[in-house]
GROMACS .gro file of C-alpha atoms in nm:
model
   72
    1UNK     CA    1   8.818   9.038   8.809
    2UNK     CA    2   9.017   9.321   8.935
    3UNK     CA    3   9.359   9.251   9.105
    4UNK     CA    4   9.575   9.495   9.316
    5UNK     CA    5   9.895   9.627   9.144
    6UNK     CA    6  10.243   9.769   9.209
    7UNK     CA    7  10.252  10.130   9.033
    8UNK     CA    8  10.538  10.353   9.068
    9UNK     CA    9  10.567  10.655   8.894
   10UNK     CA   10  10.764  11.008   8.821
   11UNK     CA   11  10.696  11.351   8.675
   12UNK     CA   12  10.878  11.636   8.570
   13UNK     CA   13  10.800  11.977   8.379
   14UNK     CA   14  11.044  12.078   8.100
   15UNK     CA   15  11.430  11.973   8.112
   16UNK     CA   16  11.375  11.972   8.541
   17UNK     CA   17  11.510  11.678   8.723
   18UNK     CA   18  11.225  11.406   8.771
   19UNK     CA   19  11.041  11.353   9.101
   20UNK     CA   20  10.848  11.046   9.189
   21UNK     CA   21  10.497  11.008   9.258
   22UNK     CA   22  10.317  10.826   9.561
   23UNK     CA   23  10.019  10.624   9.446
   24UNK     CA   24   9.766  10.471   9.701
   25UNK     CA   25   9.518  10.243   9.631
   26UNK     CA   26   9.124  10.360   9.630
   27UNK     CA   27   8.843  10.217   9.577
   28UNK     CA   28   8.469  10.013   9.676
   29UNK     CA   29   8.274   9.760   9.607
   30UNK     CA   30   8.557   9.573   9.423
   31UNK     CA   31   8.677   9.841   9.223
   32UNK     CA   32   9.061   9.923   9.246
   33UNK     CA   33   9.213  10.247   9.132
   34UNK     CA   34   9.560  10.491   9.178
   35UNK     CA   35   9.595  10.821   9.266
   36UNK     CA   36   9.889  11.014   9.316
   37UNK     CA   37   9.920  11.373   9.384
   38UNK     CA   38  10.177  11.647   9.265
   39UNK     CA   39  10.214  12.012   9.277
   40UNK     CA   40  10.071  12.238   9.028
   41UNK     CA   41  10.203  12.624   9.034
   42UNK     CA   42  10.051  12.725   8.717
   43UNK     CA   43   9.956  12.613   8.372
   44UNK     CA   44  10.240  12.381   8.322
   45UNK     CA   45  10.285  12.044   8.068
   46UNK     CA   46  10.413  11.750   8.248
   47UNK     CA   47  10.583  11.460   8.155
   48UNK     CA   48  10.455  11.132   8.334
   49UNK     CA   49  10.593  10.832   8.333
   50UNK     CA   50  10.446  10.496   8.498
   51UNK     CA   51  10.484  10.178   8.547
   52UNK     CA   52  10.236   9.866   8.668
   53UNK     CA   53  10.290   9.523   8.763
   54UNK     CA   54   9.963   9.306   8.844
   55UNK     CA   55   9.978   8.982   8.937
   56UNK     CA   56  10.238   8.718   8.768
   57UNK     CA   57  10.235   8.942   8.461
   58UNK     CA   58  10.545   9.133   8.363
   59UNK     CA   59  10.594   9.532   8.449
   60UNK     CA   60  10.417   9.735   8.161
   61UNK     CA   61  10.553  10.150   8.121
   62UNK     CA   62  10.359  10.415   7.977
   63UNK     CA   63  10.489  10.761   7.912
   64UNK     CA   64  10.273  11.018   7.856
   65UNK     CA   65  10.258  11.423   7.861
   66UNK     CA   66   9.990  11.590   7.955
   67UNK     CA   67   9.901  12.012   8.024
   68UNK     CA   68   9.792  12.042   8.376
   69UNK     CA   69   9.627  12.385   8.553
   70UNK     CA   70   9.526  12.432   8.895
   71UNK     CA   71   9.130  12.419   8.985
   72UNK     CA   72   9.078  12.781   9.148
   0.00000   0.00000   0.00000
């Protein structure tokens, strides 16, 4: 059974200051996902770091880095 979650977030691109990230929740028929969006100038590597709490459970982090690119 899916259950709707707290998720905050940040990002940041090299040694630049972090910024934080605005999910909303999305989704049908029962299905619950988070989407946040961020500016992307250029081919860039991001540092993302994000953290859930569902239910009575305790707050789980991930940190991750990724390379993004804008679609043209």
């Amino acid at each position: 059974k899916n259950i709707p979650a707290n998720v905050q977030g940040t990002f940041k691109t090299g040694d630049k200051e972090s910024k934080s990230l605005n999910f909303r929740q999305v989704g049908q028929d029962g299905e619950i996902n988070y989407l946040a969006q961020f500016p992307v100038t250029g081919p860039q590597t991001f540092t993302f770091n994000v953290t859930v709490k569902a239910g009575g459970a305790s707050a789980e982090t991930i940190e991750f880095t990724q390379m993004v690119a804008p679609i043209e």
